[in-house]
Tab-separated table of C-alpha atoms and ligand atoms in Angstrom:
chain	number	residue	atom	x	y	z
D	1	MET	CA	62.576	-89.085	188.302
D	2	ARG	CA	63.597	-86.139	189.068
D	3	TYR	CA	64.701	-84.410	192.175
D	4	VAL	CA	64.095	-80.561	193.840
D	5	SER	CA	66.530	-78.063	195.647
D	6	THR	CA	65.346	-77.835	199.377
D	7	ARG	CA	65.898	-73.315	199.020
D	8	GLY	CA	64.021	-73.172	195.808
D	9	SER	CA	66.321	-71.893	192.817
D	10	ALA	CA	68.475	-74.074	191.834
D	11	PRO	CA	67.802	-76.411	188.564
D	12	ASP	CA	65.469	-79.460	188.791
D	13	LEU	CA	68.112	-82.618	188.322
D	14	GLY	CA	68.377	-85.811	187.107
D	15	PHE	CA	69.836	-88.778	189.552
D	16	ARG	CA	73.393	-89.131	187.693
D	17	ASP	CA	73.436	-85.084	187.998
D	18	VAL	CA	72.127	-84.799	191.394
D	19	LEU	CA	75.079	-87.849	192.349
D	20	LEU	CA	77.801	-85.627	190.560
D	21	ALA	CA	76.528	-81.673	192.524
D	22	GLY	CA	76.068	-83.079	196.479
D	23	LEU	CA	75.263	-79.830	197.362
D	24	ALA	CA	72.661	-77.321	194.829
D	25	ARG	CA	73.733	-74.545	193.071
D	26	ASP	CA	71.591	-72.201	195.350
D	27	GLY	CA	73.121	-73.731	198.325
D	28	GLY	CA	70.139	-76.486	198.852
D	29	LEU	CA	69.942	-80.021	199.519
D	30	TYR	CA	68.536	-82.249	196.778
D	31	VAL	CA	65.092	-84.275	197.904
D	32	PRO	CA	62.996	-86.481	194.914
D	33	ALA	CA	60.008	-84.551	193.493
D	34	GLU	CA	58.048	-87.362	194.842
D	35	TRP	CA	58.446	-89.764	196.654
D	36	PRO	CA	58.483	-93.268	195.665
D	37	LYS	CA	55.002	-95.470	196.961
D	38	PHE	CA	55.258	-99.084	198.856
D	39	SER	CA	51.873	-100.991	199.196
D	40	GLU	CA	51.440	-103.599	201.964
D	41	ALA	CA	51.719	-106.026	200.214
D	42	GLU	CA	54.373	-104.960	198.776
D	43	ILE	CA	56.230	-104.467	201.501
D	44	ARG	CA	55.565	-107.746	202.010
D	45	ALA	CA	56.763	-109.136	199.610
D	46	MET	CA	60.371	-108.117	200.642
D	47	ARG	CA	60.389	-110.723	203.255
D	48	GLY	CA	63.100	-112.822	202.972
D	49	LEU	CA	64.845	-111.074	200.525
D	50	ALA	CA	69.175	-110.769	200.511
D	51	TYR	CA	70.193	-107.648	201.815
D	52	PRO	CA	71.233	-106.116	197.920
D	53	GLU	CA	68.108	-107.632	196.142
D	54	LEU	CA	65.684	-105.452	199.084
D	55	ALA	CA	68.166	-102.624	197.923
D	56	LEU	CA	67.913	-102.919	194.047
D	57	ARG	CA	63.820	-102.559	194.962
D	58	LEU	CA	64.347	-99.994	197.203
D	59	LEU	CA	65.858	-98.091	195.008
D	60	THR	CA	65.344	-98.553	191.612
D	61	PRO	CA	62.937	-96.185	191.646
D	62	PHE	CA	65.352	-93.242	193.375
D	63	VAL	CA	67.590	-94.086	190.010
D	64	GLY	CA	64.887	-92.659	188.197
D	65	GLY	CA	65.856	-95.397	184.526
D	66	GLU	CA	69.730	-93.186	184.425
D	67	ILE	CA	71.530	-97.019	185.094
D	68	ASP	CA	70.300	-98.570	182.935
D	69	GLU	CA	69.234	-102.157	185.028
D	70	ALA	CA	71.539	-104.322	184.425
D	71	THR	CA	74.270	-102.391	185.577
D	72	PHE	CA	72.795	-100.938	188.906
D	73	ALA	CA	72.037	-104.583	190.161
D	74	ARG	CA	76.041	-105.560	189.021
D	75	ILE	CA	77.206	-102.898	191.288
D	76	VAL	CA	74.839	-102.206	194.173
D	77	ARG	CA	75.427	-106.398	194.042
D	78	GLU	CA	79.400	-105.729	194.369
D	79	ALA	CA	79.098	-102.648	197.065
D	80	TYR	CA	77.631	-104.779	199.377
D	81	ALA	CA	80.115	-108.876	198.756
D	82	THR	CA	82.530	-105.687	200.447
D	83	PHE	CA	80.218	-106.681	204.068
D	84	ARG	CA	81.816	-108.980	206.678
D	85	HIS	CA	78.577	-110.601	207.593
D	86	GLU	CA	75.759	-112.657	205.174
D	87	ALA	CA	73.072	-109.727	206.296
D	88	VAL	CA	75.071	-107.645	206.069
D	89	CYS	CA	72.989	-105.242	208.539
D	90	PRO	CA	72.256	-107.540	211.129
D	91	ILE	CA	70.053	-106.956	214.510
D	92	VAL	CA	70.680	-108.305	217.602
D	93	GLN	CA	68.502	-108.577	220.651
D	94	THR	CA	69.464	-106.875	224.151
D	95	GLY	CA	66.268	-106.671	225.820
D	96	PRO	CA	62.381	-107.908	225.624
D	97	ASN	CA	61.003	-104.829	223.085
D	98	GLU	CA	64.586	-103.532	221.813
D	99	PHE	CA	67.055	-104.688	219.288
D	100	VAL	CA	69.966	-102.910	218.301
D	101	LEU	CA	70.783	-102.572	214.305
D	102	GLU	CA	74.026	-103.602	213.364
D	103	LEU	CA	75.779	-100.996	210.660
D	104	PHE	CA	79.353	-101.972	211.727
D	105	HIS	CA	79.674	-104.687	209.093
D	106	GLY	CA	81.577	-103.194	206.095
D	107	PRO	CA	85.390	-101.981	206.101
D	108	THR	CA	85.454	-99.345	208.110
D	109	LEU	CA	83.824	-100.533	210.864
D	110	ALA	CA	81.404	-97.943	210.985
D	111	PHE	CA	77.974	-96.992	209.320
D	112	LYS	CA	79.133	-95.234	206.681
D	113	ASP	CA	80.522	-98.199	204.577
D	114	VAL	CA	76.566	-99.056	203.876
D	115	ALA	CA	76.124	-96.234	201.950
D	116	MET	CA	79.679	-94.791	201.164
D	117	GLN	CA	80.274	-98.021	198.964
D	118	LEU	CA	77.434	-98.527	196.598
D	119	LEU	CA	77.977	-94.449	196.261
D	120	ALA	CA	81.821	-94.823	194.924
D	121	ARG	CA	80.842	-97.433	192.670
D	122	LEU	CA	77.698	-95.494	191.016
D	123	MET	CA	80.120	-91.613	190.299
D	124	ASP	CA	82.722	-94.237	188.823
D	125	HIS	CA	80.135	-95.888	186.815
D	126	VAL	CA	78.751	-92.377	185.405
D	127	LEU	CA	81.740	-90.304	185.051
D	128	ALA	CA	83.231	-93.079	183.280
D	129	GLU	CA	79.929	-92.806	181.089
D	130	ARG	CA	80.776	-89.438	180.727
D	131	GLY	CA	84.673	-89.495	180.094
D	132	GLU	CA	85.271	-86.891	182.833
D	133	ARG	CA	87.036	-86.482	186.174
D	134	ALA	CA	85.938	-85.901	189.229
D	135	THR	CA	87.176	-83.922	193.029
D	136	ILE	CA	85.810	-85.440	195.590
D	137	ALA	CA	85.827	-82.748	199.163
D	138	GLY	CA	83.988	-84.212	202.289
D	139	ALA	CA	83.989	-83.410	205.574
D	140	THR	CA	84.200	-85.525	208.787
D	141	SER	CA	84.149	-85.923	212.161
D	142	GLY	CA	85.162	-89.191	212.308
D	143	ASP	CA	83.594	-91.664	210.048
D	144	THR	CA	82.256	-90.543	206.769
D	145	GLY	CA	86.286	-89.836	205.910
D	146	GLY	CA	87.781	-93.228	206.285
D	147	ALA	CA	85.166	-94.461	204.574
D	148	ALA	CA	85.210	-92.403	201.364
D	149	ILE	CA	89.183	-92.514	201.502
D	150	ASP	CA	87.867	-96.849	201.773
D	151	ALA	CA	85.362	-96.715	199.123
D	152	PHE	CA	87.951	-93.999	196.498
D	153	ALA	CA	91.425	-95.454	196.697
D	154	GLY	CA	92.721	-95.977	194.448
D	155	ARG	CA	90.022	-95.029	191.655
D	156	ASP	CA	90.852	-92.935	188.448
D	157	ARG	CA	88.352	-90.960	188.357
D	158	THR	CA	88.457	-89.022	191.610
D	159	ASP	CA	90.676	-87.503	193.251
D	160	ILE	CA	89.436	-87.494	197.643
D	161	PHE	CA	89.952	-84.294	199.623
D	162	ILE	CA	88.227	-85.356	203.508
D	163	LEU	CA	88.772	-82.707	205.617
D	164	PHE	CA	88.752	-83.707	209.671
D	165	PRO	CA	89.289	-81.510	213.001
D	166	HIS	CA	92.422	-82.043	214.159
D	167	GLY	CA	93.103	-83.912	217.274
D	168	LYS	CA	89.328	-83.266	217.345
D	169	VAL	CA	88.889	-87.682	216.718
D	170	SER	CA	89.942	-90.961	218.274
D	171	PRO	CA	93.451	-92.251	216.590
D	172	VAL	CA	91.883	-95.185	215.095
D	173	GLN	CA	89.611	-93.050	212.962
D	174	GLN	CA	92.274	-91.157	212.358
D	175	ARG	CA	94.748	-93.754	210.988
D	176	GLN	CA	92.065	-94.886	208.548
D	177	MET	CA	92.441	-91.455	206.911
D	178	THR	CA	95.901	-91.019	207.323
D	179	THR	CA	97.415	-94.325	206.348
D	180	SER	CA	96.146	-95.255	202.658
D	181	THR	CA	98.337	-95.537	200.243
D	182	ALA	CA	96.489	-94.533	197.356
D	183	ALA	CA	97.902	-91.542	194.815
D	184	ASN	CA	93.950	-89.716	194.239
D	185	VAL	CA	93.238	-89.769	198.791
D	186	HIS	CA	94.423	-86.850	200.241
D	187	ALA	CA	93.615	-86.814	203.779
D	188	ILE	CA	93.433	-83.201	205.780
D	189	ALA	CA	93.502	-81.804	209.288
D	190	VAL	CA	91.943	-78.367	209.993
D	191	GLU	CA	93.195	-76.301	212.743
D	192	GLY	CA	88.799	-75.723	214.254
D	193	ASN	CA	85.575	-78.356	214.089
D	194	PHE	CA	83.758	-80.096	212.642
D	195	ASP	CA	81.562	-77.410	211.419
D	196	ASP	CA	83.923	-75.385	210.569
D	197	CYS	CA	85.216	-78.359	207.835
D	198	GLN	CA	81.675	-78.921	206.627
D	199	ASP	CA	81.510	-75.208	206.253
D	200	LEU	CA	84.707	-74.699	204.729
D	201	VAL	CA	83.194	-77.963	202.210
D	202	LYS	CA	80.203	-75.789	201.814
D	203	GLY	CA	82.211	-72.759	201.148
D	204	MET	CA	84.081	-74.675	198.100
D	205	PHE	CA	80.259	-75.356	196.999
D	206	ASN	CA	79.159	-72.150	196.937
D	207	HIS	CA	82.385	-70.513	194.923
D	208	HIS	CA	80.796	-71.648	191.277
D	209	ALA	CA	84.109	-70.959	189.241
D	210	PHE	CA	86.179	-72.379	191.722
D	211	ARG	CA	83.539	-75.596	192.263
D	212	ASP	CA	83.240	-75.744	187.952
D	213	ARG	CA	86.671	-75.609	187.417
D	214	VAL	CA	87.536	-78.364	189.312
D	215	ARG	CA	84.307	-80.345	188.792
D	216	LEU	CA	84.006	-80.414	192.788
D	217	SER	CA	81.259	-83.046	193.896
D	218	GLY	CA	80.655	-84.336	197.103
D	219	VAL	CA	80.112	-87.412	199.892
D	220	ASN	CA	79.287	-86.103	203.058
D	221	SER	CA	75.165	-86.553	203.494
D	222	ILE	CA	74.604	-83.658	201.691
D	223	ASN	CA	74.959	-85.713	199.299
D	224	TRP	CA	71.603	-87.533	198.031
D	225	ALA	CA	72.744	-91.206	196.946
D	226	ARG	CA	74.137	-91.345	200.557
D	227	ILE	CA	70.051	-90.712	202.699
D	228	MET	CA	69.326	-92.888	199.579
D	229	ALA	CA	71.234	-95.563	200.515
D	230	GLN	CA	70.930	-95.669	204.195
D	231	ILE	CA	66.816	-95.786	202.939
D	232	VAL	CA	67.449	-99.666	203.051
D	233	TYR	CA	68.175	-100.651	206.808
D	234	TYR	CA	65.174	-99.250	208.410
D	235	PHE	CA	63.520	-101.855	205.633
D	236	SER	CA	65.433	-104.626	206.848
D	237	SER	CA	65.432	-104.204	210.368
D	238	ALA	CA	61.751	-103.868	210.023
D	239	LEU	CA	60.953	-106.499	208.114
D	240	SER	CA	62.798	-109.178	210.353
D	241	LEU	CA	60.653	-107.487	212.713
D	242	GLY	CA	57.005	-108.412	211.507
D	243	ALA	CA	56.605	-105.236	208.758
D	244	PRO	CA	54.012	-104.016	207.326
D	245	ASP	CA	51.924	-105.867	209.732
D	246	ARG	CA	53.930	-104.369	212.892
D	247	ALA	CA	55.222	-100.929	212.938
D	248	VAL	CA	58.109	-100.333	214.746
D	249	SER	CA	60.674	-96.949	216.270
D	250	PHE	CA	63.797	-96.352	215.737
D	251	THR	CA	66.738	-94.683	217.509
D	252	VAL	CA	69.218	-92.808	215.915
D	253	PRO	CA	72.397	-91.728	217.235
D	254	THR	CA	72.092	-87.963	215.744
D	255	GLY	CA	74.617	-85.654	214.015
D	256	ASN	CA	74.757	-84.524	210.674
D	257	PHE	CA	70.981	-85.995	210.666
D	258	GLY	CA	71.602	-87.973	208.182
D	259	ASP	CA	71.049	-91.514	208.866
D	260	ILE	CA	67.555	-90.190	211.225
D	261	PHE	CA	66.215	-88.545	207.370
D	262	ALA	CA	66.845	-91.647	205.813
D	263	ALA	CA	64.347	-93.844	208.098
D	264	TYR	CA	61.945	-90.325	207.619
D	265	ALA	CA	62.632	-91.832	203.564
D	266	ALA	CA	61.464	-95.022	204.128
D	267	LYS	CA	58.558	-93.886	206.345
D	268	ARG	CA	57.174	-91.939	203.973
D	269	MET	CA	57.657	-94.630	201.241
D	270	GLY	CA	55.070	-96.503	203.384
D	271	LEU	CA	56.896	-99.015	205.696
D	272	PRO	CA	55.032	-98.570	209.214
D	273	ILE	CA	57.288	-96.420	211.842
D	274	ASP	CA	55.831	-95.555	215.187
D	275	ARG	CA	58.452	-92.777	216.453
D	276	LEU	CA	62.017	-91.640	214.995
D	277	VAL	CA	63.747	-90.495	218.058
D	278	ILE	CA	66.777	-88.741	217.418
D	279	ALA	CA	69.131	-89.687	220.758
D	280	THR	CA	71.924	-86.662	220.821
D	281	ASN	CA	75.029	-85.956	223.144
D	282	ASP	CA	76.140	-83.366	225.747
D	283	ASN	CA	76.311	-81.684	222.244
D	284	ASP	CA	72.332	-81.574	221.899
D	285	ILE	CA	70.867	-78.295	219.781
D	286	LEU	CA	68.268	-80.926	217.784
D	287	ALA	CA	67.115	-81.783	221.748
D	288	ARG	CA	66.314	-78.529	222.160
D	289	THR	CA	65.427	-77.511	219.248
D	290	LEU	CA	62.748	-80.209	219.593
D	291	ALA	CA	61.811	-79.312	222.771
D	292	THR	CA	61.394	-75.123	222.191
D	293	GLY	CA	60.881	-74.862	218.298
D	294	THR	CA	64.457	-72.305	218.258
D	295	TYR	CA	67.614	-73.671	216.169
D	296	GLU	CA	69.782	-72.181	218.592
D	297	THR	CA	74.238	-72.937	217.942
D	298	ARG	CA	76.619	-73.261	220.759
D	299	GLY	CA	80.104	-74.171	220.941
D	300	VAL	CA	80.883	-77.827	220.622
D	301	MET	CA	81.180	-80.093	223.465
D	302	GLU	CA	84.257	-82.156	222.409
D	303	THR	CA	82.700	-85.533	223.709
D	304	THR	CA	83.509	-89.978	223.987
D	305	SER	CA	81.438	-90.225	220.889
D	306	PRO	CA	83.544	-87.376	218.361
D	307	SER	CA	81.254	-88.120	215.322
D	308	MET	CA	77.594	-87.249	216.467
D	309	ASP	CA	79.951	-83.154	217.990
D	310	ILE	CA	78.021	-80.863	215.432
D	311	GLN	CA	76.096	-77.960	215.519
D	312	VAL	CA	75.541	-77.690	212.320
D	313	SER	CA	73.745	-80.384	211.212
D	314	SER	CA	73.013	-80.265	207.454
D	315	ASN	CA	70.296	-82.121	206.627
D	316	PHE	CA	67.578	-80.863	209.324
D	317	GLU	CA	66.839	-78.571	206.158
D	318	ARG	CA	65.980	-81.650	204.431
D	319	LEU	CA	63.099	-81.892	207.708
D	320	LEU	CA	62.635	-78.263	207.241
D	321	PHE	CA	61.380	-78.495	203.474
D	322	GLU	CA	59.093	-80.957	204.250
D	323	ALA	CA	57.697	-80.292	207.442
D	324	HIS	CA	56.956	-76.700	206.042
D	325	GLY	CA	55.167	-78.532	202.998
D	326	ARG	CA	57.856	-77.895	201.457
D	327	ASP	CA	58.024	-74.478	201.259
D	328	ALA	CA	62.010	-73.227	199.516
D	329	ASP	CA	61.493	-70.147	201.465
D	330	SER	CA	60.529	-71.289	204.793
D	331	VAL	CA	63.599	-72.686	204.266
D	332	VAL	CA	65.867	-69.806	202.476
D	333	ARG	CA	64.489	-67.492	206.115
D	334	ALA	CA	66.071	-69.909	208.578
D	335	THR	CA	69.051	-70.377	206.940
D	336	GLN	CA	69.939	-66.914	206.256
D	337	GLY	CA	68.518	-66.906	210.459
D	338	LEU	CA	71.249	-69.418	211.040
D	339	ARG	CA	74.095	-67.770	208.919
D	340	GLN	CA	73.449	-64.482	210.307
D	341	SER	CA	72.390	-64.453	214.003
D	342	GLY	CA	73.680	-69.251	214.340
D	343	SER	CA	69.609	-69.335	215.562
D	344	PHE	CA	66.379	-69.511	213.978
D	345	GLU	CA	62.130	-69.960	215.251
D	346	ILE	CA	60.814	-72.661	213.928
D	347	ASP	CA	56.565	-71.998	212.911
D	348	LYS	CA	54.157	-73.925	214.747
D	349	PRO	CA	52.583	-75.587	212.474
D	350	ALA	CA	55.770	-76.656	210.751
D	351	LEU	CA	57.272	-77.460	214.537
D	352	GLU	CA	53.709	-79.628	214.885
D	353	ALA	CA	54.227	-81.618	212.455
D	354	ILE	CA	58.383	-82.986	213.782
D	355	ARG	CA	57.067	-83.304	217.057
D	356	THR	CA	54.249	-85.552	214.797
D	357	GLU	CA	56.714	-87.570	213.568
D	358	PHE	CA	60.207	-86.895	215.822
D	359	ASP	CA	61.281	-87.404	219.612
D	360	ALA	CA	64.329	-86.209	221.066
D	361	GLY	CA	66.278	-87.380	223.963
D	362	ARG	CA	69.992	-86.290	225.118
D	363	SER	CA	72.989	-88.567	226.430
D	364	SER	CA	75.367	-87.221	228.755
D	365	MET	CA	79.238	-88.809	228.720
D	366	ALA	CA	78.398	-89.707	232.303
D	367	GLU	CA	75.034	-91.640	231.582
D	368	THR	CA	76.781	-93.057	227.999
D	369	ALA	CA	79.171	-94.211	229.328
D	370	ASP	CA	76.992	-95.873	232.551
D	371	THR	CA	75.064	-97.673	229.562
D	372	ILE	CA	77.760	-99.611	227.595
D	373	ARG	CA	78.407	-100.693	231.277
D	374	ASP	CA	75.163	-101.829	231.455
D	375	VAL	CA	74.586	-103.571	228.219
D	376	LEU	CA	77.855	-105.235	229.234
D	377	ALA	CA	76.795	-106.626	232.214
D	378	LYS	CA	73.163	-107.600	230.668
D	379	SER	CA	73.395	-108.885	227.834
D	380	GLY	CA	76.901	-109.683	227.616
D	381	TYR	CA	77.492	-107.196	224.144
D	382	LEU	CA	80.177	-104.777	223.690
D	383	ILE	CA	79.169	-101.892	222.383
D	384	ASP	CA	79.869	-97.716	221.397
D	385	PRO	CA	79.794	-94.526	223.033
D	386	HIS	CA	77.876	-93.737	219.754
D	387	THR	CA	75.264	-96.682	220.364
D	388	ALA	CA	75.023	-96.068	223.662
D	389	THR	CA	73.363	-92.515	223.310
D	390	ALA	CA	71.312	-93.735	221.751
D	391	VAL	CA	70.805	-97.129	223.667
D	392	LYS	CA	70.188	-94.866	226.629
D	393	VAL	CA	67.681	-92.408	225.267
D	394	ALA	CA	65.880	-95.391	223.615
D	395	ARG	CA	65.229	-96.712	226.921
D	396	GLU	CA	63.732	-93.775	228.178
D	397	LYS	CA	61.076	-93.745	225.304
D	398	ALA	CA	61.033	-97.225	225.057
D	399	ASP	CA	56.764	-98.239	225.011
D	400	PRO	CA	56.508	-102.488	225.557
D	401	THR	CA	53.520	-102.379	222.825
D	402	THR	CA	56.411	-101.379	219.799
D	403	PRO	CA	59.992	-102.976	219.333
D	404	MET	CA	62.427	-100.363	219.071
D	405	VAL	CA	66.038	-100.951	217.123
D	406	VAL	CA	68.375	-98.829	218.647
D	407	LEU	CA	71.118	-98.211	215.227
D	408	SER	CA	74.426	-99.232	216.016
D	409	THR	CA	76.495	-96.768	213.815
D	410	ALA	CA	80.550	-97.756	215.059
D	411	HIS	CA	82.362	-100.806	216.323
D	412	PRO	CA	83.751	-100.422	219.668
D	413	ALA	CA	87.361	-101.070	218.620
D	414	LYS	CA	86.740	-97.515	216.931
D	415	PHE	CA	86.764	-95.863	220.593
D	416	PRO	CA	89.101	-98.317	222.134
D	417	THR	CA	89.383	-95.566	225.056
D	418	ALA	CA	85.977	-94.659	225.743
D	419	VAL	CA	85.026	-98.662	226.078
D	420	GLU	CA	87.547	-100.106	228.520
D	421	ALA	CA	86.318	-96.411	230.625
D	422	ALA	CA	83.762	-96.828	230.873
D	423	CYS	CA	83.512	-100.640	231.647
D	424	GLY	CA	87.025	-101.722	231.958
D	425	VAL	CA	86.880	-104.251	228.292
D	426	SER	CA	89.429	-102.799	225.416
D	427	PRO	CA	87.772	-103.703	222.482
D	428	ALA	CA	90.468	-105.530	219.368
D	429	LEU	CA	89.990	-103.867	215.860
D	430	PRO	CA	89.027	-107.120	213.524
D	431	VAL	CA	92.402	-109.502	211.809
D	432	TRP	CA	92.776	-107.104	208.572
D	433	LEU	CA	93.178	-104.078	210.628
D	434	GLY	CA	94.610	-105.107	213.292
D	435	ASP	CA	98.582	-103.391	211.881
D	436	LEU	CA	96.183	-99.899	211.490
D	437	MET	CA	98.695	-98.656	214.401
D	438	GLU	CA	101.668	-99.180	213.462
D	439	ARG	CA	100.875	-98.011	209.745
D	440	PRO	CA	103.052	-94.270	208.674
D	441	GLU	CA	100.419	-91.824	208.152
D	442	LYS	CA	100.582	-89.212	205.401
D	443	PHE	CA	98.289	-85.506	206.186
D	444	ALA	CA	98.431	-82.320	205.180
D	445	VAL	CA	97.508	-79.103	208.207
D	446	LEU	CA	95.710	-76.154	207.441
D	447	PRO	CA	93.997	-73.831	209.520
D	448	SER	CA	90.536	-73.226	208.486
D	449	ASP	CA	91.271	-70.047	205.689
D	450	PRO	CA	88.927	-70.972	201.996
D	451	LYS	CA	92.130	-69.342	200.190
D	452	MET	CA	94.406	-72.167	201.127
D	453	LEU	CA	92.335	-74.664	201.356
D	454	GLU	CA	90.976	-74.340	197.597
D	455	ASP	CA	95.379	-74.070	196.872
D	456	HIS	CA	95.674	-76.637	198.477
D	457	LEU	CA	92.493	-78.662	196.289
D	458	SER	CA	93.844	-76.833	192.822
D	459	ARG	CA	97.422	-78.247	192.665
D	460	LEU	CA	96.749	-81.719	193.472
D	461	SER	CA	93.334	-82.528	191.871
D	462	ARG	CA	93.325	-84.013	188.378
D	463	ALA	CA	90.603	-82.439	186.646
D	464	ASP	CA	91.690	-78.869	187.963
D	465	ARG	CA	94.945	-80.072	185.389
D	466	GLU	CA	92.512	-81.452	182.552
D	467	SER	CA	90.391	-77.909	183.628
D	468	SER	CA	93.488	-75.775	182.617
D	469	GLY	CA	94.877	-78.049	179.829
D	470	SER	CA	97.922	-78.810	182.242
P	501	PLP	C1	79.235	-93.741	214.240
P	501	PLP	C2	78.533	-92.528	214.414
P	501	PLP	N1	77.075	-92.752	214.572
P	501	PLP	C3	76.379	-91.279	214.352
P	501	PLP	C4	76.173	-90.294	212.999
P	501	PLP	C5	75.685	-89.149	213.178
P	501	PLP	O1	75.056	-90.116	211.863
P	501	PLP	P1	74.821	-88.642	211.460
P	501	PLP	O2	75.493	-87.464	211.085
P	501	PLP	O3	73.176	-88.440	209.937
P	501	PLP	O4	72.931	-88.087	212.173
P	501	PLP	C6	77.948	-90.224	212.978
P	501	PLP	C7	78.731	-89.208	212.111
P	501	PLP	O5	78.050	-88.827	211.392
P	501	PLP	C8	78.647	-91.535	213.418
P	501	PLP	O6	79.630	-91.459	212.306
P	502	LIG	N1	79.470	-87.742	211.779
P	502	LIG	C1	80.473	-87.706	210.290
P	502	LIG	C2	80.418	-86.213	210.184
P	502	LIG	C3	80.142	-86.258	208.926
P	502	LIG	O1	78.512	-86.973	208.065
P	502	LIG	P1	77.478	-86.938	207.106
P	502	LIG	O2	76.964	-88.396	207.793
P	502	LIG	O3	77.007	-85.759	206.737
P	502	LIG	O4	79.457	-87.248	206.360
P	502	LIG	C4	81.503	-88.079	210.641
P	502	LIG	O5	81.636	-88.928	211.208
P	502	LIG	O6	82.321	-87.823	209.547
């Protein structure tokens, strides 16, 4: 399996190089040169497989023989052994045709664990094989950071630097990033919003001399391996609802477009998916884009679902590439427009192609709070604000003939203030995180300044020291 960049001028790479590269050298994102396909009979034969075995079957084609079978199987099994639910990503029914896919049974209570536990082990393996070290940089609006820190803490081959927007993540999210005692973990509070953090990280990737010196790798969903791992739970949930003999729809609380792009990938691989519904909070750039055909950034509004407070939705670039028939020039034009004027128009045929697969809706903060209350009252089930934005939108788009699966991307205990304000119940953290709020914090505070950030990383990165021979 080879991987190509959405911007067309970076070299094609194999799986191990894509895993370590993160962002392509032309600023684009890697996608598989072709989508692996599974027939109906092959999908039917996946029914009843345990989650790690299903993951092995679906992900093996993406690895393309670059990691031997036995090692890959061991890594996958170890990654999912960290989950505290036997099914890894179970579904629960919350309405006649409404199901919630619980993605929060991993170590940090967020869907990011599903991919990050695998990614860290894969990177460790490839780095050990090559006898190399890497510097990991990631931007987070709250959940990616905690999940990445948990997955990479204490790993000898990597130093990890996580940038989060100062004062704009929930207290639980912040502590999950700032209380690690591992020497290779470095949390950085940036004076800015998530888009600033993401810009800084992409800036470091696009500064090739720096990138090469510190051997920069990424853990955001710009890294193909993140998307790859997230494909599995679309299959597992659809299989348990009757796929491939029955189509299902998914509603996904969306920010950086990684999770819903994994659903699109599952569909391209043969999973019968009817509608893919994008749910946004008040930062509704994607819902506006689908309605108008213009992707137009506005200021970021702080909401009760902070992980979705974002304007520049990185993985939308992967969808643009597909919707334009894999024409990299169209993607380059769009990204130039975004950089120059904060907006771009999507051509009519590409927009139609997107609308054929996707639908979108928005949930305001008040509607999200109402939904938390309503789901608790009617189903006795407590959801977090990100999940609630999706339930609200899913209910507007529901079709009585097709099961609708709503992705529950975080445990409610990560956002106790918003949940309690909505419904009067304050969800408790699980026992293993019971003392999280009392643990001492350690983090740097930096302005949104590329040079200061690079200096900070250089000072602390072991890969940089090795490259400079000091
Ligand atoms: C809890 C939660 N829900 C939803 C999202 C949005 O997911 P994506 O960025 O993949 O669209 C995020 C952040 O990624 C998140 O942390
Ligand atoms: N919502 C995310 C933002 C980063 O997204 P990613 O999936 O690209 O890592 C977060 O919680 O950090």
